[in-house]
């Protein structure tokens, strides 16, 4: 079976929006729903057309009355269809702006957010500390849930609920989010779990606005984008043909930034090809969504005058190998993992099965890329529910603290971000087990061992990249953001806790000496 689908993608189309994600950064990189949900259905579109092309042939009073009622109904449907088209146009305009003017939009949003946070009226804190330690209560509750102590767990949940709030401080908001997950797990049935997860989520417009808010509030995604682009530029070494293999392509915004950077290079414009490997989680019409992203990137490349080709691979990641990529000898081959490989099972389903992660890493090594760029979420689930709960609690506590320091509490989009997008991830971490877990993060030292075992060798960090990122973070973002180095890893975090890590690799036989 031919794994490649798609083509040059040289025609424009409607912009895609983001689908829901599986970890904190993924929640924004993958968190937008399909924008096509706002488009009218075929019937609605036909209704709209009929409402604007009514041919009045009858003239009797009864026919006039019937036609009046029918026309009124058609006009109502047409109005809804017209409104949906207007929403779609606004979505496309916003996404186009972020692709073409992403940096300027981000800077402007950061400035507005800084002003809003500075002007926020601080509430008086009696005693300076919370009377109730909500994190300790949550841990005690998770211990009761783990041993099926329903009475004790319900008592603890009652205490937590008395102090938790989705509009309070960071600890209260976190407790509100985690308490929902504990209630779901305590219920113990798949039906109740699905009912808890399948709630009315934010609209696609809200998702895009939340994404912009997150980009303005913190440096995590922006730093990952810049690290990717600069690592690719370094690997090209003046060559003019670039092929990017992207595992779990999200929305393409980082590649729009790369195309703009390529357009500013001296000399002739490079030829760029992107091979997108689809998401592992089931999604509606994944092939169509990838094609839409390809068309959007093609539109961006065309406006910049860059020769561009897009192709999609619809297959299990373990099955993707060098033979499926249609590579050329004179291409600079780049493999990108932007917080995606963590969705793979860390071990095989059966005892003798190889680890899917190890299989994919071995396939990447056989591709012999000029550079493999890896960004990972830095925490580990461990081997038990209690370990996973504590790790997730500390990880999300850092994120909620960061959001409390950078976004005003009355900001409504912040509630959507925390309770909707991050809350969806927390539900999965707490309430699910085994194959139902959508993400299985590991610490960067664990990934280092895996990569080396697969025959990959880590490249040193480029000082100019590190210095640039440190300067941007110091200039534009809150003082408590962390950007540091450990060996050949670039680390990001908040108030000393490492949340994300970035590195570059090549096949071990690519390096001489």
Short mmCIF file of C-alpha atoms in Angstrom, two decimals:
data_model
loop_
_atom_site.label_atom_id
_atom_site.label_comp_id
_atom_site.label_asym_id
_atom_site.label_seq_id
_atom_site.Cartn_x
_atom_site.Cartn_y
_atom_site.Cartn_z
CA UNK A 1 0.00 0.00 0.00
CA UNK A 2 1.28 3.44 -0.91
CA UNK A 3 1.53 5.40 2.34
CA UNK A 4 1.84 8.75 0.63
CA UNK A 5 -1.23 10.84 0.01
CA UNK A 6 -1.55 14.42 -1.16
CA UNK A 7 0.44 16.40 -3.66
CA UNK A 8 1.88 19.77 -4.29
CA UNK A 9 -0.95 21.47 -2.43
CA UNK A 10 -0.81 24.47 -4.69
CA UNK A 11 -4.40 25.62 -4.29
CA UNK A 12 -5.85 27.69 -1.50
CA UNK A 13 -8.51 26.34 0.83
CA UNK A 14 -10.22 27.12 4.09
CA UNK A 15 -7.91 27.28 7.09
CA UNK A 16 -8.04 24.39 9.54
CA UNK A 17 -8.47 24.98 13.22
CA UNK A 18 -6.83 23.04 16.02
CA UNK A 19 -8.07 19.77 17.50
CA UNK A 20 -7.93 18.84 21.17
CA UNK A 21 -4.56 17.80 22.57
CA UNK A 22 -3.15 15.30 24.99
CA UNK A 23 -0.72 17.25 27.15
CA UNK A 24 -0.14 20.81 28.21
CA UNK A 25 1.67 22.05 25.16
CA UNK A 26 -0.29 19.75 22.85
CA UNK A 27 -3.44 21.32 24.19
CA UNK A 28 -2.50 24.43 22.29
CA UNK A 29 -0.63 22.93 19.36
CA UNK A 30 -3.45 20.50 18.63
CA UNK A 31 -6.31 22.08 20.53
CA UNK A 32 -8.43 23.61 17.79
CA UNK A 33 -11.46 21.86 16.38
CA UNK A 34 -12.05 21.46 12.68
CA UNK A 35 -13.20 24.83 11.36
CA UNK A 36 -15.38 23.04 8.83
CA UNK A 37 -17.88 22.40 11.64
CA UNK A 38 -18.92 26.03 11.15
CA UNK A 39 -19.58 25.61 7.46
CA UNK A 40 -23.19 25.07 6.45
CA UNK A 41 -24.20 21.58 5.46
CA UNK A 42 -25.13 20.90 1.86
CA UNK A 43 -28.80 21.28 2.74
CA UNK A 44 -28.21 24.58 4.50
CA UNK A 45 -26.19 25.85 1.58
CA UNK A 46 -28.92 24.84 -0.86
CA UNK A 47 -31.42 26.56 1.40
CA UNK A 48 -29.31 29.69 1.34
CA UNK A 49 -29.17 29.60 -2.45
CA UNK A 50 -32.91 29.00 -2.76
CA UNK A 51 -33.66 31.86 -0.40
CA UNK A 52 -31.77 34.19 -2.69
CA UNK A 53 -33.22 32.83 -5.90
CA UNK A 54 -36.97 32.60 -5.16
CA UNK A 55 -39.05 32.65 -8.35
CA UNK A 56 -42.51 33.97 -7.58
CA UNK A 57 -44.94 32.35 -10.00
CA UNK A 58 -48.18 31.97 -8.04
CA UNK A 59 -50.50 34.76 -7.05
CA UNK A 60 -53.49 33.26 -5.22
CA UNK A 61 -53.90 34.28 -1.54
CA UNK A 62 -53.39 30.71 -0.30
CA UNK A 63 -50.26 30.27 -2.41
CA UNK A 64 -48.98 33.67 -1.31
CA UNK A 65 -49.45 32.69 2.37
CA UNK A 66 -47.76 29.33 1.89
CA UNK A 67 -44.94 30.94 0.01
CA UNK A 68 -44.60 33.61 2.73
CA UNK A 69 -44.26 30.97 5.47
CA UNK A 70 -41.86 28.94 3.35
CA UNK A 71 -39.76 32.00 2.49
CA UNK A 72 -39.64 33.06 6.13
CA UNK A 73 -38.34 29.60 7.07
CA UNK A 74 -35.79 29.64 4.27
CA UNK A 75 -34.60 33.10 5.26
CA UNK A 76 -34.10 31.91 8.86
CA UNK A 77 -31.99 28.98 7.66
CA UNK A 78 -30.14 31.21 5.24
CA UNK A 79 -29.40 33.63 8.06
CA UNK A 80 -27.84 30.85 10.11
CA UNK A 81 -25.79 29.68 7.13
CA UNK A 82 -24.67 33.25 6.42
CA UNK A 83 -23.62 33.70 10.05
CA UNK A 84 -21.65 30.45 9.93
CA UNK A 85 -19.84 31.66 6.81
CA UNK A 86 -18.99 34.95 8.57
CA UNK A 87 -17.54 33.02 11.54
CA UNK A 88 -15.53 30.88 9.13
CA UNK A 89 -14.19 33.98 7.38
CA UNK A 90 -13.15 35.46 10.72
CA UNK A 91 -11.40 32.23 11.69
CA UNK A 92 -9.50 32.15 8.42
CA UNK A 93 -8.54 35.80 8.77
CA UNK A 94 -7.20 35.22 12.28
CA UNK A 95 -5.20 32.16 11.26
CA UNK A 96 -3.82 33.90 8.18
CA UNK A 97 -2.73 36.80 10.37
CA UNK A 98 -0.95 34.43 12.74
CA UNK A 99 0.81 32.70 9.85
CA UNK A 100 1.90 35.90 8.10
CA UNK A 101 2.38 38.22 11.08
CA UNK A 102 2.81 35.75 13.93
CA UNK A 103 5.70 37.52 15.63
CA UNK A 104 4.12 40.99 15.51
CA UNK A 105 0.78 39.63 16.75
CA UNK A 106 2.50 37.82 19.62
CA UNK A 107 4.47 40.91 20.69
CA UNK A 108 1.36 43.11 20.64
CA UNK A 109 -0.61 40.58 22.68
CA UNK A 110 2.26 40.32 25.19
CA UNK A 111 2.32 44.09 25.67
CA UNK A 112 -1.44 44.20 26.22
CA UNK A 113 -1.25 41.31 28.68
CA UNK A 114 1.58 42.94 30.63
CA UNK A 115 -0.45 46.13 31.00
CA UNK A 116 -3.58 44.22 32.06
CA UNK A 117 -1.68 42.19 34.64
CA UNK A 118 0.12 45.24 36.00
CA UNK A 119 -3.20 47.07 36.43
CA UNK A 120 -4.91 44.14 38.12
CA UNK A 121 -6.05 44.97 41.64
CA UNK A 122 -4.46 42.50 44.06
CA UNK A 123 -6.82 41.02 46.62
CA UNK A 124 -5.74 41.18 50.24
CA UNK A 125 -4.47 37.86 51.50
CA UNK A 126 -5.24 37.32 55.16
CA UNK A 127 -2.19 35.82 56.84
CA UNK A 128 -0.33 35.73 53.52
CA UNK A 129 -0.95 32.00 52.99
CA UNK A 130 -3.89 29.74 52.21
CA UNK A 131 -5.40 28.28 55.36
CA UNK A 132 -6.02 25.00 53.53
CA UNK A 133 -3.25 23.13 51.71
CA UNK A 134 -5.24 21.99 48.70
CA UNK A 135 -2.39 20.05 47.11
CA UNK A 136 -1.99 17.92 50.25
CA UNK A 137 -5.74 17.31 50.34
CA UNK A 138 -5.66 16.23 46.69
CA UNK A 139 -2.83 13.77 47.36
CA UNK A 140 -4.66 12.32 50.37
CA UNK A 141 -7.79 11.99 48.26
CA UNK A 142 -5.88 10.19 45.50
CA UNK A 143 -4.55 7.75 48.11
CA UNK A 144 -8.09 7.03 49.28
CA UNK A 145 -9.25 6.55 45.68
CA UNK A 146 -6.32 4.19 44.97
CA UNK A 147 -7.39 1.80 47.75
CA UNK A 148 -11.13 2.14 46.97
CA UNK A 149 -11.83 3.98 50.23
CA UNK A 150 -14.95 5.63 48.82
CA UNK A 151 -16.13 7.12 52.12
CA UNK A 152 -12.77 8.73 52.87
CA UNK A 153 -12.38 9.96 49.30
CA UNK A 154 -15.84 11.56 49.30
CA UNK A 155 -15.12 13.32 52.61
CA UNK A 156 -11.86 14.70 51.25
CA UNK A 157 -13.54 15.75 47.99
CA UNK A 158 -16.14 17.62 50.03
CA UNK A 159 -13.38 19.56 51.79
CA UNK A 160 -11.62 20.28 48.51
CA UNK A 161 -14.85 21.50 46.90
CA UNK A 162 -15.39 23.98 49.74
CA UNK A 163 -12.15 25.78 48.88
CA UNK A 164 -11.69 25.09 45.16
CA UNK A 165 -12.77 27.66 42.58
CA UNK A 166 -12.32 27.95 38.83
CA UNK A 167 -11.98 31.74 39.21
CA UNK A 168 -9.80 31.85 42.33
CA UNK A 169 -6.03 31.73 42.77
CA UNK A 170 -3.77 29.15 41.14
CA UNK A 171 -4.20 26.50 43.88
CA UNK A 172 -8.00 26.89 43.91
CA UNK A 173 -8.24 26.61 40.12
CA UNK A 174 -5.95 23.58 40.09
CA UNK A 175 -7.99 21.91 42.83
CA UNK A 176 -11.23 22.55 40.93
CA UNK A 177 -9.71 20.87 37.87
CA UNK A 178 -8.21 17.86 39.68
CA UNK A 179 -11.29 17.28 41.82
CA UNK A 180 -13.30 16.66 38.66
CA UNK A 181 -10.83 13.99 37.57
CA UNK A 182 -10.91 12.29 40.97
CA UNK A 183 -14.72 12.26 40.95
CA UNK A 184 -14.69 10.61 37.53
CA UNK A 185 -12.21 7.95 38.64
CA UNK A 186 -14.13 7.36 41.85
CA UNK A 187 -17.32 6.79 39.83
CA UNK A 188 -15.50 3.90 38.16
CA UNK A 189 -17.59 3.41 35.04
CA UNK A 190 -16.65 4.07 31.45
CA UNK A 191 -20.06 5.62 30.74
CA UNK A 192 -19.67 8.24 33.45
CA UNK A 193 -16.13 8.93 32.26
CA UNK A 194 -17.33 9.59 28.73
CA UNK A 195 -20.14 11.79 30.02
CA UNK A 196 -17.61 13.83 32.00
CA UNK A 197 -15.25 14.20 29.06
CA UNK A 198 -17.87 14.87 26.42
CA UNK A 199 -18.92 18.29 27.68
CA UNK A 200 -19.66 21.30 25.56
CA UNK A 201 -16.18 22.53 24.72
CA UNK A 202 -15.00 25.91 23.56
CA UNK A 203 -15.79 26.97 20.02
CA UNK A 204 -13.06 26.98 17.39
CA UNK A 205 -12.88 30.76 17.71
CA UNK A 206 -12.34 30.47 21.46
CA UNK A 207 -9.63 27.86 20.86
CA UNK A 208 -7.76 30.19 18.54
CA UNK A 209 -8.09 33.10 20.97
CA UNK A 210 -6.90 30.87 23.83
CA UNK A 211 -3.93 29.78 21.73
CA UNK A 212 -2.99 33.43 21.14
CA UNK A 213 -3.40 34.15 24.85
CA UNK A 214 -1.11 31.28 25.79
CA UNK A 215 1.51 32.40 23.26
CA UNK A 216 1.43 35.89 24.80
CA UNK A 217 1.50 34.66 28.40
CA UNK A 218 4.41 32.24 28.21
CA UNK A 219 7.46 31.45 26.12
CA UNK A 220 7.17 27.66 25.85
CA UNK A 221 5.72 27.32 22.34
CA UNK A 222 7.54 30.31 20.90
CA UNK A 223 10.88 29.01 22.16
CA UNK A 224 10.17 25.57 20.66
CA UNK A 225 9.34 27.16 17.29
CA UNK A 226 12.49 29.29 17.21
CA UNK A 227 14.65 26.36 18.31
CA UNK A 228 13.24 24.27 15.45
CA UNK A 229 13.71 26.96 12.80
CA UNK A 230 17.26 27.85 13.83
CA UNK A 231 18.32 24.19 14.10
CA UNK A 232 17.03 23.61 10.56
CA UNK A 233 18.83 26.67 9.23
CA UNK A 234 22.06 25.46 10.83
CA UNK A 235 21.66 21.99 9.29
CA UNK A 236 21.13 23.38 5.78
CA UNK A 237 24.62 24.87 5.58
CA UNK A 238 23.85 26.93 2.49
CA UNK A 239 22.06 24.14 0.61
CA UNK A 240 18.89 24.87 -1.33
CA UNK A 241 16.64 21.82 -0.92
CA UNK A 242 14.92 21.08 2.38
CA UNK A 243 12.71 18.08 3.29
CA UNK A 244 10.98 18.11 6.68
CA UNK A 245 9.38 14.96 8.11
CA UNK A 246 6.92 16.05 10.81
CA UNK A 247 5.52 13.46 13.23
CA UNK A 248 2.02 14.48 14.34
CA UNK A 249 1.74 17.67 12.30
CA UNK A 250 -0.33 20.11 14.28
CA UNK A 251 -1.36 23.33 12.58
CA UNK A 252 1.68 24.36 10.59
CA UNK A 253 2.32 27.71 12.25
CA UNK A 254 5.95 26.86 13.00
CA UNK A 255 6.50 25.97 9.34
CA UNK A 256 4.91 29.23 8.22
CA UNK A 257 7.58 30.96 10.32
CA UNK A 258 10.26 28.80 8.73
CA UNK A 259 9.04 29.69 5.22
CA UNK A 260 9.26 33.37 6.05
CA UNK A 261 12.77 32.85 7.38
CA UNK A 262 13.74 30.96 4.21
CA UNK A 263 12.38 33.83 2.10
CA UNK A 264 14.82 36.20 3.82
CA UNK A 265 17.91 34.10 3.06
CA UNK A 266 20.51 35.53 0.80
CA UNK A 267 20.78 34.04 -2.68
CA UNK A 268 18.19 31.90 -4.45
CA UNK A 269 15.09 30.76 -2.59
CA UNK A 270 15.26 27.14 -1.37
CA UNK A 271 12.86 24.39 -2.40
CA UNK A 272 10.91 23.13 0.61
CA UNK A 273 9.02 19.84 1.00
CA UNK A 274 7.09 18.77 4.09
CA UNK A 275 6.01 15.19 4.77
CA UNK A 276 3.31 15.18 7.44
CA UNK A 277 2.76 11.99 9.40
CA UNK A 278 -0.80 11.92 10.72
CA UNK A 279 -1.88 11.82 14.36
CA UNK A 280 -2.19 8.50 16.13
CA UNK A 281 -5.44 9.34 17.94
CA UNK A 282 -8.61 8.85 15.89
CA UNK A 283 -9.78 12.15 14.48
CA UNK A 284 -12.57 13.07 12.09
CA UNK A 285 -11.36 13.09 8.49
CA UNK A 286 -7.60 13.17 9.30
CA UNK A 287 -6.63 12.98 5.62
CA UNK A 288 -8.79 15.96 4.74
CA UNK A 289 -7.40 17.95 7.67
CA UNK A 290 -3.79 17.27 6.64
CA UNK A 291 -4.64 18.29 3.11
CA UNK A 292 -6.11 21.57 4.38
CA UNK A 293 -2.94 22.30 6.34
CA UNK A 294 -0.89 21.54 3.24
CA UNK A 295 -2.97 23.93 1.16
CA UNK A 296 -2.61 26.65 3.79
CA UNK A 297 1.17 26.25 3.88
CA UNK A 298 1.27 26.16 0.09
CA UNK A 299 -0.65 29.42 0.01
CA UNK A 300 1.88 30.96 2.41
CA UNK A 301 4.85 29.65 0.37
CA UNK A 302 3.32 30.91 -2.87
CA UNK A 303 2.96 34.42 -1.45
CA UNK A 304 6.64 34.30 -0.44
CA UNK A 305 7.72 32.90 -3.82
CA UNK A 306 9.14 29.68 -2.32
CA UNK A 307 8.82 26.42 -4.33
CA UNK A 308 6.86 24.13 -2.02
CA UNK A 309 5.53 20.58 -1.94
CA UNK A 310 3.40 18.90 0.71
CA UNK A 311 2.72 15.20 1.17
CA UNK A 312 0.91 13.25 3.89
CA UNK A 313 1.46 9.77 5.28
CA UNK A 314 -1.54 8.01 6.79
CA UNK A 315 -0.09 5.04 8.67
CA UNK A 316 0.96 3.76 12.08
CA UNK A 317 4.13 5.55 13.07
CA UNK A 318 5.94 2.26 13.62
CA UNK A 319 5.41 1.44 9.93
CA UNK A 320 6.86 4.66 8.53
CA UNK A 321 10.39 4.23 7.20
CA UNK A 322 12.78 5.82 4.73
CA UNK A 323 11.20 4.03 1.75
CA UNK A 324 7.92 5.89 2.33
CA UNK A 325 9.37 9.40 2.24
CA UNK A 326 10.26 9.92 -1.45
CA UNK A 327 13.58 11.48 -0.52
CA UNK A 328 16.15 12.86 -2.96
CA UNK A 329 19.91 12.58 -2.54
CA UNK A 330 20.50 16.33 -2.58
CA UNK A 331 17.85 17.15 0.04
CA UNK A 332 18.64 18.24 3.57
CA UNK A 333 16.47 15.80 5.54
CA UNK A 334 15.04 17.03 8.85
CA UNK A 335 12.89 14.92 11.20
CA UNK A 336 10.81 16.91 13.70
CA UNK A 337 9.13 15.73 16.89
CA UNK A 338 7.36 18.70 18.47
CA UNK A 339 6.01 17.13 21.69
CA UNK A 340 4.49 14.26 19.69
CA UNK A 341 6.36 10.99 20.33
CA UNK A 342 5.07 10.95 23.91
CA UNK A 343 1.73 9.64 22.61
CA UNK A 344 3.41 6.35 21.66
CA UNK A 345 3.13 3.37 23.99
CA UNK A 346 6.36 3.07 25.94
CA UNK A 347 6.11 -0.74 25.91
CA UNK A 348 4.45 -3.26 23.61
CA UNK A 349 0.93 -4.51 24.34
CA UNK A 350 2.19 -8.09 24.63
CA UNK A 351 5.25 -9.23 26.56
CA UNK A 352 7.39 -10.05 23.51
CA UNK A 353 6.33 -7.01 21.46
CA UNK A 354 8.94 -4.32 20.86
CA UNK A 355 8.34 -0.88 22.30
CA UNK A 356 6.63 1.35 19.70
CA UNK A 357 8.87 4.22 20.83
CA UNK A 358 12.00 2.21 20.22
CA UNK A 359 10.68 1.06 16.84
CA UNK A 360 10.01 4.63 15.70
CA UNK A 361 13.38 5.85 16.95
CA UNK A 362 15.11 3.01 15.12
CA UNK A 363 13.27 3.95 11.93
CA UNK A 364 14.34 7.57 12.36
CA UNK A 365 17.95 6.45 12.75
CA UNK A 366 17.67 4.46 9.50
CA UNK A 367 16.40 7.60 7.75
CA UNK A 368 19.84 9.11 8.49
CA UNK A 369 18.46 12.65 8.80
CA UNK A 370 20.78 15.63 8.71
CA UNK A 371 19.13 16.50 12.01
CA UNK A 372 16.41 15.00 14.22
CA UNK A 373 14.88 17.78 16.36
CA UNK A 374 13.13 16.56 19.49
CA UNK A 375 11.00 18.50 21.98
CA UNK A 376 9.56 16.62 24.94
CA UNK A 377 7.27 17.18 27.93
CA UNK A 378 9.40 16.59 31.01
CA UNK A 379 7.60 14.48 33.58
CA UNK A 380 7.03 10.76 34.04
CA UNK A 381 3.94 8.71 34.84
CA UNK A 382 5.88 6.07 36.75
CA UNK A 383 4.40 2.62 37.36
CA UNK A 384 1.37 3.35 39.56
CA UNK A 385 -1.66 5.62 39.70
CA UNK A 386 -0.36 7.42 42.80
CA UNK A 387 2.99 8.17 41.17
CA UNK A 388 1.24 9.42 38.04
CA UNK A 389 -1.12 11.57 40.10
CA UNK A 390 1.69 13.26 42.05
CA UNK A 391 3.75 13.87 38.93
CA UNK A 392 0.77 15.37 37.11
CA UNK A 393 -0.17 17.47 40.15
CA UNK A 394 3.30 19.04 40.41
CA UNK A 395 3.54 19.54 36.64
CA UNK A 396 0.16 21.25 36.31
CA UNK A 397 0.69 23.20 39.53
CA UNK A 398 3.65 24.87 37.84
CA UNK A 399 1.53 25.66 34.76
CA UNK A 400 -1.34 27.08 36.83
CA UNK A 401 1.11 29.16 38.91
CA UNK A 402 2.61 30.51 35.69
CA UNK A 403 -0.81 31.44 34.31
CA UNK A 404 -1.72 33.15 37.59
CA UNK A 405 1.43 35.26 37.39
CA UNK A 406 0.95 36.29 33.76
CA UNK A 407 -2.82 36.49 33.06
CA UNK A 408 -5.40 38.49 35.07
CA UNK A 409 -7.81 36.31 37.04
CA UNK A 410 -10.88 37.95 35.54
CA UNK A 411 -9.78 37.01 32.01
CA UNK A 412 -12.53 34.68 30.75
CA UNK A 413 -10.28 32.99 28.19
CA UNK A 414 -7.96 31.96 31.01
CA UNK A 415 -10.82 29.92 32.50
CA UNK A 416 -11.40 28.28 29.12
CA UNK A 417 -7.70 27.48 28.90
CA UNK A 418 -7.40 26.01 32.41
CA UNK A 419 -10.71 24.24 32.94
CA UNK A 420 -11.40 23.33 29.32
CA UNK A 421 -8.15 22.59 27.53
CA UNK A 422 -5.83 21.70 30.42
CA UNK A 423 -8.77 20.17 32.26
CA UNK A 424 -9.34 17.76 29.38
CA UNK A 425 -5.75 16.55 29.75
CA UNK A 426 -6.07 16.22 33.53
CA UNK A 427 -9.23 14.13 33.13
CA UNK A 428 -7.34 11.68 30.96
CA UNK A 429 -4.32 11.47 33.29
CA UNK A 430 -6.41 10.79 36.39
CA UNK A 431 -9.37 8.79 35.14
CA UNK A 432 -7.89 6.55 32.44
CA UNK A 433 -5.54 3.58 32.42
CA UNK A 434 -3.57 1.50 29.90
CA UNK A 435 -4.31 2.09 26.24
CA UNK A 436 -6.86 4.79 27.15
CA UNK A 437 -4.08 7.11 28.32
CA UNK A 438 -3.54 9.56 25.48
CA UNK A 439 -0.05 10.64 26.48
CA UNK A 440 2.82 8.93 28.29
CA UNK A 441 5.53 11.51 28.96
CA UNK A 442 9.05 10.66 30.05
CA UNK A 443 11.81 12.81 31.47
CA UNK A 444 14.51 14.05 29.12
CA UNK A 445 17.13 11.77 30.68
CA UNK A 446 14.91 8.77 29.85
CA UNK A 447 14.58 9.96 26.25
CA UNK A 448 18.33 10.38 26.08
CA UNK A 449 18.83 6.71 27.00
CA UNK A 450 16.17 5.61 24.48
CA UNK A 451 17.67 7.66 21.66
CA UNK A 452 21.19 6.44 22.29
CA UNK A 453 20.00 2.84 22.48
CA UNK A 454 18.36 3.32 19.07
CA UNK A 455 21.66 4.41 17.52
CA UNK A 456 21.19 8.18 17.66
CA UNK A 457 23.87 10.58 18.81
CA UNK A 458 23.16 13.92 20.41
CA UNK A 459 24.50 17.10 18.85
CA UNK A 460 25.85 19.98 20.92
CA UNK A 461 23.65 23.01 21.43
CA UNK A 462 24.56 25.95 19.24
CA UNK A 463 25.61 28.90 21.47
CA UNK A 464 24.06 31.47 19.12
CA UNK A 465 20.66 29.72 19.35
CA UNK A 466 20.80 29.47 23.14
CA UNK A 467 21.89 33.09 23.56
CA UNK A 468 19.17 34.38 21.26
CA UNK A 469 16.46 32.44 23.10
CA UNK A 470 17.72 33.62 26.49
CA UNK A 471 17.71 37.22 25.31
CA UNK A 472 14.14 36.95 23.99
CA UNK A 473 12.90 35.30 27.16
CA UNK A 474 14.55 37.88 29.41
CA UNK A 475 13.26 40.77 27.30
CA UNK A 476 9.68 39.67 26.67
CA UNK A 477 8.56 37.34 29.47
CA UNK A 478 8.14 37.01 33.23
CA UNK A 479 11.30 36.79 35.34
CA UNK A 480 10.37 33.38 36.80
CA UNK A 481 10.58 31.55 33.47
CA UNK A 482 13.52 29.16 33.31
CA UNK A 483 15.77 28.62 30.30
CA UNK A 484 18.92 26.64 31.03
CA UNK A 485 21.17 23.87 29.72
CA UNK A 486 22.00 20.41 30.95
CA UNK A 487 24.65 18.78 28.82
CA UNK A 488 23.24 19.04 25.32
CA UNK A 489 19.61 19.65 26.32
CA UNK A 490 17.90 23.04 26.31
CA UNK A 491 15.52 23.13 29.27
CA UNK A 492 12.42 25.25 29.86
CA UNK A 493 10.41 25.63 33.02
CA UNK A 494 8.85 27.78 35.69
CA UNK A 495 10.34 28.74 39.08
CA UNK A 496 12.95 26.00 38.95
CA UNK A 497 10.72 23.14 37.75
CA UNK A 498 11.75 21.79 34.35
CA UNK A 499 8.68 21.34 32.16
CA UNK A 500 10.06 20.92 28.61
CA UNK A 501 13.34 19.96 26.96
CA UNK A 502 14.77 20.31 23.44
CA UNK A 503 17.66 18.59 21.69
CA UNK A 504 19.05 17.66 18.27
CA UNK A 505 20.28 14.27 17.08
CA UNK A 506 21.77 12.46 14.10
CA UNK A 507 22.29 8.80 13.25
CA UNK A 508 25.40 7.59 15.02
CA UNK A 509 27.04 6.58 11.72
CA UNK A 510 26.55 10.13 10.39
CA UNK A 511 29.35 11.38 12.62
CA UNK A 512 32.94 10.60 11.77
CA UNK A 513 35.61 10.09 14.34
#
